[in-house]
XYZ file of C-alpha atoms in Angstrom:
333
model
C -8.360 -138.603 127.578
C -11.168 -137.215 129.638
C -10.750 -137.065 133.424
C -13.327 -138.757 135.579
C -15.985 -136.717 137.291
C -15.780 -136.635 141.094
C -18.877 -136.097 143.326
C -18.400 -134.681 146.661
C -20.322 -133.473 149.762
C -19.433 -130.118 151.335
C -20.885 -128.703 154.502
C -22.488 -125.376 153.727
C -23.869 -124.136 157.063
C -23.472 -124.571 160.826
C -26.253 -126.428 162.576
C -27.961 -125.068 165.479
C -29.100 -128.246 167.356
C -29.619 -131.392 165.238
C -28.024 -131.056 161.747
C -30.261 -131.534 158.644
C -29.628 -132.361 155.019
C -30.004 -128.463 154.215
C -26.483 -128.174 155.973
C -24.861 -130.187 153.086
C -24.477 -129.747 149.400
C -23.449 -132.145 146.589
C -20.994 -130.689 144.086
C -19.356 -131.991 141.045
C -15.785 -131.334 139.802
C -13.359 -133.070 137.227
C -10.511 -135.037 138.787
C -7.170 -133.084 138.352
C -4.348 -134.634 136.529
C -1.942 -136.290 139.057
C 1.408 -135.011 140.053
C 4.256 -137.241 140.715
C 3.728 -139.217 144.027
C -0.030 -138.963 143.750
C -2.761 -141.680 143.108
C -6.390 -141.478 142.288
C -8.603 -143.807 144.478
C -11.969 -144.754 143.625
C -13.743 -144.949 147.063
C -15.602 -148.089 147.973
C -16.852 -147.770 151.655
C -17.125 -144.843 153.837
C -17.788 -144.525 157.551
C -20.036 -142.011 159.125
C -19.404 -141.522 162.781
C -20.570 -139.587 165.985
C -17.502 -137.412 166.096
C -18.453 -135.952 162.820
C -21.272 -133.977 164.451
C -18.816 -132.076 166.426
C -16.714 -131.330 163.329
C -19.678 -129.550 161.956
C -19.522 -126.799 164.589
C -17.295 -123.630 164.467
C -13.623 -124.703 164.654
C -14.205 -128.008 162.909
C -14.701 -128.610 158.988
C -14.446 -125.667 156.860
C -17.614 -124.558 154.983
C -17.794 -125.041 151.274
C -14.769 -127.517 151.351
C -14.145 -131.123 151.106
C -14.880 -133.213 154.288
C -12.760 -135.709 156.056
C -13.482 -139.186 157.354
C -12.533 -142.839 157.193
C -12.652 -144.375 153.802
C -11.766 -147.583 151.919
C -10.946 -147.540 148.258
C -9.036 -148.998 145.250
C -6.076 -147.083 143.446
C -7.460 -146.609 139.683
C -4.655 -144.335 138.530
C -1.141 -143.839 139.979
C 1.972 -141.962 139.782
C 3.219 -143.273 143.085
C 5.406 -146.410 143.306
C 4.099 -147.096 146.769
C 0.516 -147.201 145.609
C 0.174 -149.224 142.310
C -2.997 -149.471 140.449
C -5.442 -151.924 142.061
C -4.067 -151.407 145.663
C -6.821 -151.311 148.258
C -6.193 -148.613 150.777
C -7.385 -146.814 153.737
C -7.505 -143.038 153.946
C -9.361 -139.962 155.523
C -10.391 -138.027 152.278
C -14.049 -139.200 152.556
C -17.392 -137.732 151.347
C -16.376 -137.960 147.823
C -16.455 -140.788 145.099
C -12.810 -140.305 144.324
C -9.935 -138.923 146.130
C -6.352 -137.841 145.163
C -3.845 -139.242 147.841
C -0.158 -139.516 148.449
C 1.768 -142.542 149.983
C 1.724 -140.626 153.346
C -2.133 -140.118 153.163
C -3.128 -143.616 152.186
C -2.337 -146.891 153.861
C -2.636 -150.323 152.056
C -5.205 -152.513 153.680
C -4.092 -155.759 155.035
C -5.307 -158.825 153.150
C -7.019 -161.164 155.803
C -8.604 -163.918 153.924
C -12.220 -164.724 155.001
C -12.669 -161.104 156.590
C -14.792 -158.813 154.732
C -13.285 -155.471 153.500
C -15.835 -153.390 155.374
C -14.577 -154.719 158.664
C -11.600 -152.396 158.263
C -14.037 -149.421 158.886
C -15.699 -151.346 161.674
C -14.335 -153.844 164.238
C -10.869 -153.753 162.587
C -10.978 -149.817 162.045
C -11.153 -146.963 164.361
C -14.452 -148.087 165.708
C -13.035 -151.494 166.888
C -9.781 -149.878 167.907
C -11.783 -147.539 170.131
C -13.473 -150.372 171.921
C -10.145 -152.345 172.215
C -8.329 -149.325 173.700
C -11.167 -148.384 176.060
C -11.399 -151.837 177.456
C -7.728 -152.953 177.450
C -5.685 -149.807 178.018
C -7.853 -147.338 179.772
C -10.255 -149.451 181.907
C -7.892 -152.497 182.081
C -10.799 -154.825 182.150
C -9.992 -158.039 183.930
C -11.497 -161.592 183.822
C -14.696 -161.965 185.800
C -15.421 -158.215 186.037
C -18.816 -156.652 185.325
C -18.653 -154.011 182.479
C -21.382 -151.593 181.558
C -21.309 -150.271 177.856
C -23.569 -147.258 176.869
C -24.860 -146.809 173.282
C -24.204 -150.417 173.047
C -25.962 -150.989 169.861
C -23.619 -148.629 167.982
C -20.324 -149.406 166.305
C -18.119 -149.168 169.201
C -20.614 -150.642 171.446
C -21.333 -153.813 169.602
C -17.590 -154.311 169.265
C -16.874 -153.767 172.951
C -19.512 -156.180 174.101
C -18.117 -158.875 171.836
C -14.435 -158.060 172.914
C -15.443 -157.899 176.584
C -16.724 -161.496 176.287
C -13.657 -162.794 174.774
C -11.503 -160.836 177.409
C -13.302 -162.896 180.103
C -15.734 -160.408 181.475
C -18.065 -161.942 184.066
C -21.159 -159.909 183.096
C -21.836 -157.421 180.267
C -24.592 -154.904 180.364
C -25.591 -152.537 177.661
C -28.081 -149.448 177.272
C -29.505 -148.692 173.937
C -32.482 -146.677 172.499
C -35.128 -149.362 171.901
C -36.465 -152.743 173.081
C -35.532 -154.361 169.542
C -31.920 -153.208 170.033
C -31.807 -154.434 173.499
C -32.979 -157.872 172.351
C -30.342 -157.824 169.438
C -27.622 -157.258 171.995
C -28.576 -160.142 174.226
C -29.951 -162.589 171.520
C -27.117 -162.127 168.948
C -24.172 -160.336 170.436
C -23.788 -162.018 173.873
C -24.610 -159.312 176.290
C -25.971 -160.766 179.607
C -28.423 -157.925 179.948
C -29.427 -154.849 177.981
C -32.179 -152.139 178.503
C -33.843 -149.310 176.614
C -32.691 -146.166 178.344
C -36.025 -144.604 177.623
C -37.835 -147.167 179.930
C -37.075 -145.743 183.473
C -34.166 -144.236 185.382
C -30.795 -145.704 184.109
C -29.462 -146.087 187.717
C -32.412 -148.462 188.521
C -31.749 -150.658 185.319
C -28.060 -150.906 186.515
C -28.925 -151.763 190.033
C -31.197 -154.593 188.711
C -28.649 -155.788 186.073
C -25.684 -155.654 188.330
C -26.821 -155.856 191.992
C -23.130 -156.307 193.165
C -22.045 -153.112 191.355
C -19.936 -152.401 188.294
C -16.282 -152.734 187.876
C -15.962 -150.871 184.398
C -17.924 -148.408 182.355
C -17.144 -147.677 178.686
C -18.830 -144.426 178.205
C -20.032 -143.415 174.595
C -22.954 -141.065 175.992
C -22.068 -139.002 179.055
C -24.844 -137.023 180.743
C -27.260 -139.144 182.682
C -25.570 -142.452 181.685
C -22.342 -141.225 183.419
C -24.225 -140.152 186.609
C -25.963 -143.500 186.868
C -22.688 -145.413 186.282
C -20.909 -143.416 189.063
C -23.710 -144.355 191.344
C -23.460 -147.986 190.433
C -19.782 -148.446 190.298
C -17.937 -150.304 193.051
C -15.022 -148.600 194.961
C -12.168 -148.320 192.623
C -14.212 -148.835 189.558
C -12.760 -147.566 186.228
C -14.604 -145.223 183.512
C -13.082 -145.176 180.095
C -14.773 -142.068 178.533
C -14.891 -142.474 174.648
C -17.808 -140.220 173.428
C -20.706 -138.110 174.612
C -23.445 -138.565 171.994
C -25.961 -137.053 174.428
C -24.634 -133.701 174.223
C -23.401 -133.375 170.619
C -26.667 -131.552 169.434
C -27.010 -129.419 172.445
C -26.377 -125.644 172.082
C -24.976 -125.220 175.568
C -23.074 -127.793 177.518
C -24.974 -129.991 180.051
C -24.461 -129.638 183.791
C -21.927 -132.089 185.068
C -23.157 -135.284 186.857
C -24.664 -134.306 189.990
C -22.606 -137.013 191.915
C -19.321 -136.221 190.017
C -17.747 -135.940 193.637
C -18.407 -139.612 194.196
C -15.460 -140.136 191.859
C -13.398 -139.056 194.987
C -15.419 -140.749 197.613
C -15.391 -144.122 195.795
C -11.778 -143.812 194.625
C -12.816 -144.056 190.866
C -10.710 -143.533 187.973
C -12.306 -141.671 184.926
C -10.107 -141.221 181.972
C -10.925 -139.871 178.575
C -9.020 -140.995 175.508
C -8.698 -140.337 171.742
C -8.114 -143.330 169.653
C -5.775 -141.498 167.358
C -3.205 -141.413 170.403
C -3.335 -145.177 170.375
C -2.806 -146.122 166.817
C 0.170 -148.435 168.017
C -2.471 -150.817 169.380
C -3.626 -151.773 165.900
C -1.400 -154.623 165.650
C -2.680 -155.928 168.991
C -6.095 -155.772 167.797
C -5.301 -157.572 164.598
C -3.681 -160.404 166.455
C -6.429 -160.793 168.898
C -9.418 -160.292 166.427
C -8.763 -161.799 162.981
C -9.052 -165.314 164.223
C -12.200 -164.745 166.096
C -13.582 -163.075 162.847
C -12.711 -166.188 160.793
C -14.278 -168.563 163.278
C -17.458 -166.491 163.582
C -16.954 -165.687 167.258
C -16.946 -162.083 166.609
C -19.758 -160.688 164.198
C -18.827 -157.466 162.332
C -22.169 -155.839 163.222
C -22.956 -153.427 160.437
C -25.792 -151.273 158.848
C -24.745 -150.705 155.158
C -26.421 -148.042 153.208
C -26.091 -148.169 149.503
C -25.034 -145.482 147.159
C -23.132 -142.089 147.358
C -26.463 -140.158 146.987
C -27.327 -141.508 150.429
C -24.218 -140.557 152.313
C -25.791 -137.530 154.001
C -28.991 -139.555 154.774
C -26.898 -142.261 156.339
C -25.021 -139.670 158.648
C -28.247 -138.217 159.962
C -29.907 -141.501 160.550
C -26.809 -142.665 162.471
C -27.167 -139.479 164.704
C -30.740 -140.425 165.358
C -29.635 -143.991 166.248
C -31.265 -145.766 163.152
C -28.417 -148.108 162.767
C -27.269 -151.233 164.777
C -23.484 -151.717 164.730
C -21.284 -149.699 162.505
C -22.977 -147.523 159.921
C -21.184 -147.654 156.637
C -21.943 -146.412 153.150
C -21.051 -148.483 150.168
C -20.112 -146.113 147.324
C -19.054 -148.793 144.707
C -18.575 -152.505 144.161
């Protein structure tokens, strides 16, 4: 019996500045015969994420080799008792149509009736977990507080804004890259205020949106956003630093915020975090979020691109800010 053909994407060159499609190549190979303990997964959904841009640099992904990323798929062949055929699983062998995994590399996806499968890459996946950990464990957001979220129309940002509302935040402010996205945040996702960061100094927008100052900043951008947030935070404010999309394509690191010493003068707390260090928080997220997803109180905001042929396009578009919510590629039915 012939083995299925696997299509995959490899990185073939290191970008200098913004990556392009020429930095990737599509390859084909025949799926290997399975060894004991292995299963073959047909991938259904793949996540493309900002952190992947860092992986493209020296010290990250290997060239001319399979790439990693968050993926959902169905077991179509198995020699593992823990992964029977038909099981829906989460794993990190992305950027390919099929993946060979072991039970240690794949986790069965919880069945939550009424919740779409793709949510396990978005609000219920690492994206939502980043928002949850940033707000609850790092910033320790309290009811009635004012929170600012940068890159608010992205996957983490759209989740964080909705979570903050349910956690009792008094005022939720977001920055994003266009007036249309700002309207999406306020009209659809419950933000109290949102602005296009291209439209004037960020600190001015924050002073207008939060005249009494900020208590919490969830930082997905760094750079001028971090500087503006430091200027606007109240004494003993908290910063949960999740990402720095403003600098991923820069060829040399940016200067630190000019007002960084105000962290001392205002007794601020700034803490960076990696979601992989907080995977034990996932049951908390499930308990909190699943009822709200079923009721419609939380919208799994997603931009879904169809087809494996478009996975590189989706990644590059995400880096340009072409998505609202979580960017996901649907690879199969």
